Coordinates of N, CA and C in Angstrom, one line a residue:
M1 N 11.7 169.6 118.5 CA 11.2 170.2 119.8 C 10.2 169.3 120.4
T2 N 10.4 169.0 121.7 CA 9.4 168.2 122.4 C 8.5 169.1 123.3
R3 N 7.2 169.1 123.0 CA 6.2 169.9 123.7 C 5.6 169.2 124.9
V4 N 5.7 169.8 126.1 CA 5.3 169.1 127.3 C 4.2 169.9 128.0
L5 N 3.2 169.1 128.4 CA 2.1 169.7 129.3 C 2.4 169.2 130.7
I6 N 2.4 170.1 131.7 CA 2.7 169.7 133.1 C 1.3 169.7 133.8
A7 N 1.0 168.6 134.4 CA -0.2 168.4 135.2 C 0.1 168.1 136.7
D8 N -0.1 169.1 137.5 CA 0.2 169.0 139.0 C -0.6 170.0 139.7
D9 N -1.2 169.6 140.8 CA -2.1 170.5 141.6 C -1.3 171.5 142.4
D10 N 0.0 171.3 142.5 CA 0.9 172.2 143.3 C 1.5 173.3 142.4
H11 N 1.0 174.5 142.7 CA 1.5 175.6 141.8 C 3.0 175.8 141.9
L12 N 3.6 175.7 143.0 CA 5.1 175.8 143.1 C 5.8 174.7 142.4
M13 N 5.2 173.5 142.5 CA 5.8 172.3 141.7 C 5.8 172.6 140.2
R14 N 4.6 173.1 139.8 CA 4.5 173.4 138.3 C 5.5 174.4 137.9
A15 N 5.6 175.5 138.7 CA 6.6 176.5 138.4 C 8.0 176.0 138.4
G16 N 8.4 175.2 139.3 CA 9.7 174.6 139.4 C 10.0 173.7 138.2
L17 N 9.0 172.9 137.8 CA 9.2 172.0 136.6 C 9.3 172.8 135.3
I18 N 8.5 173.9 135.2 CA 8.6 174.7 134.0 C 10.0 175.3 133.9
E19 N 10.6 175.9 135.0 CA 11.9 176.4 135.0 C 13.0 175.4 134.7
L20 N 12.8 174.2 135.3 CA 13.8 173.1 135.0 C 13.8 172.7 133.5
L21 N 12.6 172.4 133.0 CA 12.5 171.9 131.7 C 12.8 172.9 130.6
T22 N 12.5 174.1 130.8 CA 12.8 175.1 129.8 C 14.3 175.5 129.7
A23 N 15.0 175.0 130.6 CA 16.5 175.1 130.6 C 17.1 174.2 129.5
D24 N 16.3 173.3 129.0 CA 16.7 172.4 127.9 C 16.2 173.0 126.6
P25 N 17.1 173.3 125.7 CA 16.6 173.9 124.4 C 15.7 173.0 123.5
G26 N 15.7 171.7 123.9 CA 14.9 170.8 123.1 C 13.5 170.6 123.6
I27 N 13.1 171.3 124.7 CA 11.8 171.2 125.3 C 11.1 172.5 125.3
E28 N 9.8 172.4 125.0 CA 8.9 173.6 125.0 C 7.7 173.3 125.9
I29 N 7.3 174.2 126.8 CA 6.1 174.0 127.6 C 4.9 174.3 126.8
A30 N 4.1 173.3 126.6 CA 2.8 173.5 125.8 C 1.7 174.1 126.6
G31 N 1.7 173.8 127.9 CA 0.7 174.3 128.8 C 0.8 173.6 130.2
Q32 N -0.1 173.9 131.1 CA -0.1 173.3 132.4 C -1.6 173.1 132.8
A33 N -1.7 172.2 133.8 CA -3.0 171.9 134.4 C -2.9 171.6 135.8
A34 N -4.0 172.0 136.6 CA -4.0 171.8 138.0 C -4.8 170.6 138.5
T35 N -5.6 170.0 137.6 CA -6.4 168.8 137.9 C -6.3 167.8 136.7
G36 N -6.7 166.6 137.0 CA -6.7 165.6 136.0 C -7.6 165.9 134.8
R37 N -8.8 166.5 135.2 CA -9.8 166.8 134.1 C -9.2 167.9 133.2
E38 N -8.5 168.9 133.9 CA -7.9 169.9 133.0 C -6.8 169.3 132.1
A39 N -6.1 168.4 132.7 CA -5.0 167.7 131.9 C -5.6 167.1 130.6
V40 N -6.7 166.4 130.8 CA -7.4 165.7 129.6 C -7.9 166.8 128.6
E41 N -8.5 167.8 129.1 CA -9.1 168.8 128.2 C -8.0 169.6 127.5
R42 N -6.9 170.0 128.2 CA -5.9 170.8 127.6 C -5.0 170.0 126.7
T43 N -4.9 168.7 127.0 CA -4.1 167.8 126.1 C -4.8 167.7 124.8
G44 N -6.1 167.6 124.8 CA -6.9 167.6 123.5 C -6.8 168.8 122.7
R45 N -6.7 170.0 123.4 CA -6.7 171.3 122.8 C -5.2 171.7 122.4
L46 N -4.2 171.4 123.2 CA -2.9 171.8 123.0 C -2.0 170.8 122.3
T47 N -2.4 169.6 122.2 CA -1.7 168.5 121.6 C -0.2 168.4 121.9
P48 N 0.2 168.3 123.2 CA 1.6 168.1 123.5 C 2.1 166.8 123.1
D49 N 3.4 166.6 123.1 CA 4.0 165.3 122.8 C 4.1 164.5 124.1
V50 N 4.3 165.1 125.2 CA 4.4 164.4 126.5 C 3.6 165.2 127.6
V51 N 2.9 164.4 128.4 CA 2.2 165.0 129.6 C 3.0 164.5 130.8
L52 N 3.5 165.4 131.6 CA 4.1 165.1 132.8 C 3.0 165.1 133.9
M53 N 2.6 163.9 134.4 CA 1.4 163.7 135.1 C 1.6 163.4 136.6
D54 N 1.1 164.2 137.5 CA 1.1 163.9 138.9 C 0.0 162.8 139.1
V55 N 0.1 162.1 140.2 CA -0.9 161.1 140.5 C -2.0 161.7 141.3
R56 N -1.7 162.3 142.5 CA -2.8 162.8 143.4 C -3.2 164.2 143.0
M57 N -4.3 164.3 142.3 CA -4.9 165.6 141.9 C -6.4 165.6 142.2
P58 N -6.9 166.8 142.4 CA -8.4 166.8 142.6 C -9.2 166.7 141.3
D59 N -10.5 166.4 141.5 CA -11.4 166.3 140.4 C -11.2 165.0 139.6
L60 N -10.0 164.7 139.1 CA -9.7 163.5 138.4 C -8.3 163.2 138.7
D61 N -8.0 162.0 139.3 CA -6.6 161.7 139.6 C -5.8 161.4 138.4
G62 N -4.5 161.4 138.5 CA -3.6 161.2 137.4 C -3.7 159.9 136.7
I63 N -4.1 158.8 137.4 CA -4.3 157.5 136.8 C -5.5 157.5 135.9
A64 N -6.6 158.0 136.5 CA -7.8 158.1 135.7 C -7.6 159.0 134.4
A65 N -6.9 160.1 134.6 CA -6.7 161.0 133.5 C -5.8 160.3 132.4
T66 N -4.8 159.5 132.9 CA -4.0 158.7 132.0 C -4.8 157.7 131.2
R67 N -5.8 157.1 131.9 CA -6.6 156.1 131.2 C -7.5 156.8 130.1
Q68 N -8.0 158.0 130.4 CA -8.8 158.7 129.4 C -8.0 159.1 128.2
L69 N -6.7 159.6 128.5 CA -5.9 160.1 127.4 C -5.4 158.9 126.5
S70 N -5.3 157.7 127.1 CA -4.9 156.6 126.3 C -5.9 156.2 125.3
R71 N -7.2 156.6 125.6 CA -8.3 156.3 124.7 C -8.4 157.5 123.7
T72 N -8.4 158.7 124.2 CA -8.7 159.9 123.3 C -7.5 160.5 122.6
A73 N -6.3 160.2 123.2 CA -5.0 160.8 122.5 C -3.9 159.8 122.7
P74 N -4.0 158.6 122.0 CA -3.0 157.6 122.2 C -1.7 157.9 121.7
E75 N -1.6 158.9 120.9 CA -0.2 159.4 120.4 C 0.5 160.2 121.4
V76 N -0.1 160.7 122.4 CA 0.5 161.4 123.5 C 1.2 160.5 124.5
K77 N 2.4 160.8 124.9 CA 3.1 159.9 125.9 C 2.9 160.5 127.3
I78 N 2.6 159.6 128.2 CA 2.3 160.0 129.6 C 3.5 159.6 130.5
L79 N 4.1 160.6 131.2 CA 5.2 160.3 132.1 C 4.7 160.6 133.5
I80 N 4.5 159.6 134.3 CA 4.0 159.8 135.7 C 5.1 160.3 136.6
L81 N 4.9 161.4 137.3 CA 5.9 162.0 138.2 C 5.2 162.1 139.5
T82 N 5.7 161.4 140.5 CA 5.1 161.4 141.8 C 6.0 161.3 143.0
T83 N 5.6 161.6 144.2 CA 6.4 161.4 145.4 C 6.2 160.0 145.9
F84 N 5.3 159.3 145.4 CA 4.9 158.0 146.0 C 5.4 156.9 145.2
E85 N 5.9 155.8 145.9 CA 6.4 154.6 145.2 C 5.6 153.4 145.7
Q86 N 4.3 153.5 145.7 CA 3.4 152.5 146.1 C 3.0 151.6 145.0
D87 N 2.9 150.3 145.2 CA 2.5 149.4 144.1 C 1.2 149.8 143.4
D88 N 0.2 150.2 144.2 CA -1.1 150.5 143.5 C -0.9 151.6 142.5
Y89 N -0.1 152.6 142.8 CA 0.1 153.7 141.9 C 0.9 153.2 140.7
I90 N 1.9 152.4 140.9 CA 2.7 151.9 139.8 C 1.9 151.1 138.8
F91 N 1.2 150.1 139.3 CA 0.5 149.3 138.4 C -0.8 149.9 137.8
G92 N -1.4 150.8 138.6 CA -2.5 151.6 138.1 C -2.1 152.4 136.9
A93 N -1.0 153.1 137.1 CA -0.5 154.0 136.0 C 0.0 153.2 134.8
L94 N 0.7 152.1 135.0 CA 1.1 151.4 133.8 C 0.0 150.7 133.1
R95 N -1.0 150.2 133.8 CA -2.1 149.6 133.1 C -3.0 150.6 132.5
A96 N -3.0 151.8 133.0 CA -3.8 152.9 132.4 C -3.1 153.4 131.1
G97 N -1.9 153.1 130.8 CA -1.2 153.4 129.6 C 0.0 154.4 129.7
A98 N 0.5 154.6 130.9 CA 1.6 155.5 131.1 C 2.9 154.8 130.4
S99 N 3.7 155.7 129.8 CA 5.0 155.2 129.2 C 6.1 155.2 130.2
G100 N 6.0 155.9 131.3 CA 7.1 156.0 132.2 C 6.6 156.4 133.6
F101 N 7.4 156.1 134.6 CA 7.1 156.3 136.0 C 8.4 156.8 136.7
L102 N 8.3 158.0 137.2 CA 9.6 158.6 137.7 C 9.2 159.3 139.1
L103 N 10.1 159.1 140.0 CA 9.8 159.8 141.3 C 10.3 161.2 141.3
K104 N 9.6 162.1 142.1 CA 9.9 163.5 142.2 C 11.3 163.8 142.8
R105 N 11.8 162.8 143.5 CA 13.2 163.0 144.0 C 14.3 162.7 143.0
A106 N 13.9 162.4 141.7 CA 14.9 162.2 140.7 C 15.6 163.5 140.4
R107 N 16.9 163.3 140.0 CA 17.7 164.5 139.7 C 17.2 165.2 138.4
P108 N 17.4 166.5 138.3 CA 17.0 167.3 137.2 C 17.4 166.7 135.8
E109 N 18.6 166.2 135.7 CA 19.0 165.6 134.5 C 18.3 164.3 134.1
E110 N 17.9 163.6 135.2 CA 17.1 162.4 135.0 C 15.7 162.7 134.4
L111 N 15.1 163.8 135.0 CA 13.8 164.2 134.5 C 13.8 164.6 133.0
I112 N 14.8 165.4 132.7 CA 14.9 165.9 131.3 C 15.2 164.7 130.4
A113 N 16.0 163.8 130.8 CA 16.3 162.6 130.0 C 15.0 161.8 129.8
A114 N 14.3 161.7 130.9 CA 13.0 160.9 130.9 C 12.0 161.5 129.9
V115 N 11.9 162.8 129.8 CA 11.0 163.4 128.9 C 11.4 163.1 127.5
H116 N 12.7 163.2 127.2 CA 13.1 162.9 125.8 C 13.0 161.4 125.5
T117 N 13.2 160.5 126.5 CA 13.0 159.1 126.3 C 11.6 158.7 125.9
V118 N 10.6 159.2 126.7 CA 9.2 158.8 126.3 C 8.8 159.5 125.1
A119 N 9.3 160.7 124.8 CA 8.9 161.4 123.6 C 9.4 160.6 122.3
A120 N 10.5 159.9 122.5 CA 11.1 159.2 121.4 C 10.3 157.8 121.2
G121 N 9.4 157.5 122.1 CA 8.6 156.3 121.9 C 9.1 155.2 122.7
D122 N 10.1 155.4 123.6 CA 10.6 154.4 124.5 C 9.9 154.5 125.8
S123 N 9.9 153.4 126.6 CA 9.3 153.4 127.9 C 10.4 153.6 129.0
L124 N 10.0 154.1 130.1 CA 11.0 154.4 131.1 C 10.5 154.1 132.5
L125 N 11.2 153.4 133.3 CA 10.9 153.1 134.7 C 12.2 153.2 135.5
S126 N 12.2 153.7 136.7 CA 13.3 153.7 137.5 C 13.6 152.2 137.8
P127 N 14.9 151.9 138.1 CA 15.2 150.5 138.4 C 14.4 149.8 139.5
S128 N 14.1 150.6 140.6 CA 13.3 150.0 141.7 C 11.9 149.7 141.2
V129 N 11.3 150.5 140.3 CA 10.0 150.3 139.8 C 10.0 149.1 138.9
T130 N 11.0 149.0 138.0 CA 11.1 147.8 137.1 C 11.1 146.5 137.9
R131 N 11.8 146.5 139.0 CA 11.9 145.3 139.8 C 10.6 145.0 140.4
R132 N 9.8 146.0 140.8 CA 8.5 145.8 141.4 C 7.5 145.2 140.4
V133 N 7.6 145.8 139.2 CA 6.7 145.3 138.1 C 6.9 143.8 137.8
I134 N 8.2 143.4 137.7 CA 8.5 142.1 137.4 C 8.1 141.1 138.6
D135 N 8.4 141.5 139.8 CA 8.1 140.7 140.9 C 6.6 140.5 141.1
R136 N 5.8 141.6 140.9 CA 4.4 141.6 141.1 C 3.7 140.7 140.0
L137 N 4.1 140.9 138.7 CA 3.5 140.2 137.6 C 3.9 138.7 137.7
A138 N 5.0 138.4 138.2 CA 5.4 137.0 138.3 C 4.4 136.2 139.2
Q139 N 3.7 136.9 140.0 CA 2.7 136.2 141.0 C 1.3 136.1 140.4
Q140 N 1.1 136.5 139.1 CA -0.2 136.4 138.5 C -0.6 135.0 138.6
P141 N -1.9 134.7 139.0 CA -2.3 133.3 139.2 C -2.6 132.5 138.0
V142 N -3.3 133.1 137.0 CA -3.8 132.4 135.8 C -3.4 133.1 134.5
P143 N -2.7 132.4 133.6 CA -2.4 133.0 132.3 C -3.7 133.4 131.6
D144 N -3.6 134.4 130.8 CA -4.8 134.9 129.9 C -4.7 134.1 128.6
L145 N -5.7 133.3 128.3 CA -5.7 132.4 127.2 C -5.7 133.2 125.9
A146 N -6.4 134.3 125.9 CA -6.4 135.2 124.7 C -5.0 135.7 124.4
D147 N -4.3 136.1 125.5 CA -2.9 136.5 125.3 C -2.0 135.4 124.8
Q148 N -2.2 134.2 125.3 CA -1.4 133.0 124.9 C -1.6 132.8 123.4
S149 N -2.8 132.9 122.8 CA -3.1 132.7 121.4 C -2.3 133.7 120.6
R150 N -2.1 134.9 121.1 CA -1.4 136.0 120.3 C 0.1 135.6 120.3
L151 N 0.6 134.8 121.2 CA 2.0 134.5 121.2 C 2.3 133.6 119.9
G152 N 1.3 133.0 119.3 CA 1.6 132.2 118.2 C 2.0 133.0 117.0
T153 N 1.9 134.3 117.0 CA 2.3 135.1 115.9 C 3.8 135.4 115.9
L154 N 4.5 135.1 117.0 CA 5.9 135.3 117.2 C 6.7 134.2 116.7
T155 N 7.9 134.5 116.1 CA 8.9 133.4 115.8 C 9.5 132.9 117.1
A156 N 10.2 131.8 117.0 CA 10.9 131.3 118.2 C 11.9 132.3 118.8
R157 N 12.6 133.0 118.0 CA 13.6 133.9 118.5 C 12.9 135.2 119.1
E158 N 11.8 135.6 118.5 CA 11.0 136.7 119.0 C 10.5 136.4 120.4
R159 N 10.0 135.2 120.5 CA 9.4 134.7 121.8 C 10.5 134.7 122.9
E160 N 11.7 134.2 122.5 CA 12.8 134.2 123.4 C 13.2 135.6 123.8
T161 N 13.2 136.5 122.9 CA 13.5 137.9 123.2 C 12.5 138.5 124.1
L162 N 11.2 138.2 123.9 CA 10.1 138.7 124.8 C 10.3 138.1 126.2
E163 N 10.7 136.9 126.4 CA 11.0 136.3 127.7 C 12.1 137.1 128.4
L164 N 13.1 137.5 127.7 CA 14.2 138.2 128.3 C 13.8 139.7 128.6
I165 N 13.0 140.3 127.8 CA 12.5 141.6 128.1 C 11.7 141.6 129.4
A166 N 10.9 140.5 129.6 CA 10.1 140.4 130.8 C 10.9 140.1 132.0
K167 N 12.2 139.7 131.8 CA 13.1 139.6 133.0 C 13.8 140.8 133.3
G168 N 13.5 141.9 132.6 CA 14.1 143.2 132.8 C 15.4 143.5 132.1
L169 N 15.8 142.6 131.2 CA 17.1 142.8 130.5 C 17.0 144.0 129.4
S170 N 18.0 144.7 129.3 CA 18.1 145.7 128.3 C 18.4 145.1 126.9
N171 N 18.3 145.9 125.8 CA 18.7 145.3 124.5 C 20.1 144.8 124.5
R172 N 21.0 145.5 125.1 CA 22.4 145.1 125.1 C 22.6 143.8 125.9
E173 N 21.9 143.7 127.0 CA 22.0 142.4 127.8 C 21.4 141.2 127.0
I174 N 20.3 141.5 126.3 CA 19.6 140.4 125.5 C 20.5 140.0 124.4
A175 N 21.2 141.0 123.8 CA 22.1 140.7 122.7 C 23.3 139.8 123.2
A176 N 23.8 140.1 124.3 CA 24.9 139.3 124.9 C 24.4 137.9 125.2
T177 N 23.2 137.8 125.8 CA 22.7 136.5 126.1 C 22.5 135.6 124.9
L178 N 22.0 136.2 123.8 CA 21.6 135.4 122.6 C 22.8 135.4 121.6
V179 N 23.9 136.1 122.0 CA 25.1 136.2 121.1 C 24.8 136.7 119.7
V180 N 24.1 137.9 119.7 CA 23.8 138.5 118.4 C 24.1 140.0 118.6
E181 N 24.0 140.8 117.5 CA 24.2 142.2 117.5 C 23.0 142.9 118.2
E182 N 23.3 144.0 118.9 CA 22.2 144.8 119.5 C 21.2 145.3 118.5
S183 N 21.7 145.6 117.3 CA 20.7 146.1 116.3 C 19.7 145.0 115.9
T184 N 20.1 143.7 116.0 CA 19.2 142.6 115.7 C 18.1 142.6 116.8
I185 N 18.5 142.8 118.0 CA 17.5 142.8 119.1 C 16.6 143.9 119.0
R186 N 17.0 145.1 118.6 CA 16.2 146.2 118.3 C 15.1 145.9 117.3
T187 N 15.5 145.2 116.2 CA 14.6 144.8 115.2 C 13.6 143.8 115.8
H188 N 14.0 142.8 116.6 CA 13.1 141.9 117.2 C 12.1 142.6 118.1
V189 N 12.6 143.5 118.9 CA 11.7 144.2 119.8 C 10.6 145.0 119.0
K190 N 11.0 145.6 117.9 CA 10.0 146.4 117.1 C 9.0 145.4 116.5
R191 N 9.4 144.3 116.0 CA 8.5 143.3 115.5 C 7.5 142.7 116.5
I192 N 8.1 142.5 117.7 CA 7.3 141.9 118.8 C 6.1 142.9 119.1
L193 N 6.5 144.2 119.3 CA 5.5 145.2 119.6 C 4.5 145.3 118.5
M194 N 4.9 145.3 117.3 CA 4.0 145.4 116.2 C 3.0 144.2 116.1
K195 N 3.6 143.0 116.2 CA 2.7 141.8 116.1 C 1.7 141.7 117.2
L196 N 2.1 142.1 118.4 CA 1.3 141.9 119.6 C 0.4 143.2 119.8
G197 N 0.6 144.2 119.0 CA -0.2 145.4 119.2 C 0.1 146.2 120.5
L198 N 1.4 146.2 120.9 CA 1.8 146.8 122.1 C 2.5 148.1 121.8
R199 N 2.4 149.0 122.8 CA 3.0 150.4 122.6 C 4.5 150.4 122.9
D200 N 4.9 149.7 123.9 CA 6.3 149.9 124.4 C 6.7 148.7 125.2
R201 N 7.9 148.7 125.8 CA 8.4 147.6 126.6 C 7.7 147.4 127.9
V202 N 7.1 148.5 128.4 CA 6.3 148.3 129.6 C 5.1 147.4 129.4
Q203 N 4.4 147.6 128.3 CA 3.3 146.8 127.9 C 3.8 145.4 127.6
A204 N 5.0 145.3 127.0 CA 5.5 143.9 126.7 C 5.8 143.1 127.9
V205 N 6.3 143.8 129.0 CA 6.5 143.1 130.3 C 5.2 142.6 130.8
I206 N 4.2 143.5 130.9 CA 2.9 143.1 131.4 C 2.3 142.0 130.6
F207 N 2.3 142.1 129.2 CA 1.8 141.0 128.4 C 2.5 139.7 128.6
A208 N 3.8 139.7 128.7 CA 4.5 138.4 128.9 C 4.1 137.7 130.2
Y209 N 3.9 138.4 131.2 CA 3.5 137.7 132.5 C 2.0 137.4 132.5
E210 N 1.1 138.2 131.9 CA -0.3 137.9 131.8 C -0.6 136.7 130.9
S211 N 0.3 136.5 129.9 CA 0.1 135.4 129.0 C 0.8 134.1 129.6
G212 N 1.5 134.2 130.7 CA 2.2 133.1 131.3 C 3.5 132.7 130.7
I213 N 4.0 133.5 129.8 CA 5.2 133.1 129.1 C 6.4 133.0 130.1
N214 N 6.4 133.8 131.2 CA 7.6 133.7 132.1 C 7.1 133.2 133.5
R215 N 6.0 132.5 133.5 CA 5.5 132.1 134.9 C 6.5 131.1 135.5
P216 N 6.9 131.5 136.8 CA 7.8 130.6 137.5 C 7.3 129.2 137.7
R217 N 8.2 128.3 137.5 CA 7.8 126.9 137.8 C 7.8 126.5 139.3
P218 N 6.8 125.7 139.7 CA 6.8 125.4 141.2 C 8.0 124.6 141.5

């Protein structure tokens, strides 16, 4: 059973999300919050598996609340749900530690699937958001030398896999590119995340570009 806390300042939106999510027998509503500060406090008290987090909330916005929860409750997965698809929100949320970013116009089945995806420890971004992440990070001006030194812990094949993750390829696409089984790629991904101390594929994409591994050549 996946326990979800819903954080949104719109009462009707919270009510709608509760009705939608409880239709899935594998989801239980752990609680709800109307502000970012309430989300932080109630997450600590109710220990949900996933927090469905709005961005624009009073007292403490969703990005700041996500940042706090990444420090105080790193085991809890944060799924950002918003009506806005602006770069500042996307990158603010991902850098703060969110595991996924979904727009409120997503279909009900997409939202339910997203909750299960992040609860299972995977990251989730809509295709348009993934493209923005990759395009934006490709413009980073200076590689982080500390990140570059961490790349030395990877094998040549793991580094190659990380480069393809950073290009937005799925495990299946990476396996086809490298002509190996998909299960082999899943193993590589797990080892990459473990060696680099990363939580998920979102962090892997950010790390790859900040370290300069996929920097476009002039």
